[in-house]
Amino acid sequence: MLVVDDSPTIVTLLARMLRQNGYHVLEAGSAEEALEIARVETPELIFLDIVLPGMDGFACLRQLRRDPYTRDIPVIMISGNEQATEQFYVQRIGADDFMKKPFSRAEVFARIERLLDANQVPKRLPSSPPRTAGNLPGEAAAEA
């Protein structure tokens, strides 16, 4: 799991909660750091704050969804703001869930359970595989 928030208090609280339940937790204080960690470590799930220094959580989510290595990682956006427009926008740009601060332990684990199966594998269907030299459109016809 990757926890991304510029508040050390939120990161510590959420990371402790997850570790106490046996999860391996990575931490990032910025969107830029989160993108780097997500690409290298491929966490099972990302908790991503919307308001971050520099790049915000929305821009980070868009980049995660564009990258073939990170696009299928479930993302739960976190915010202290509960505006309906924000929640709608989060879902529209590809977040899997939205969690309002402050959150309870029960809420955190209910959301994880909704997104991951018993083996910590995302329940959502993966997108199409990244295009590589071996599976580009038209290659089969060229070989025939």
Coordinates of C-alpha atoms in Angstrom, one line a residue, residues 10 78-82 99-105 107-108:
I10 CA -2.3 11.5 8.4
I78 CA -8.6 11.4 0.4
S79 CA -9.8 14.9 1.2
G80 CA -10.9 17.0 4.1
N81 CA -13.3 18.6 1.8
E82 CA -16.7 16.9 1.3
M99 CA -12.6 8.9 1.6
K100 CA -13.2 12.0 3.6
K101 CA -10.9 13.0 6.5
P102 CA -11.2 12.3 9.3
F103 CA -11.8 8.6 8.6
S104 CA -12.4 5.6 10.9
R105 CA -10.5 2.4 11.0
E107 CA -14.1 2.8 6.9
V108 CA -10.5 2.3 5.8

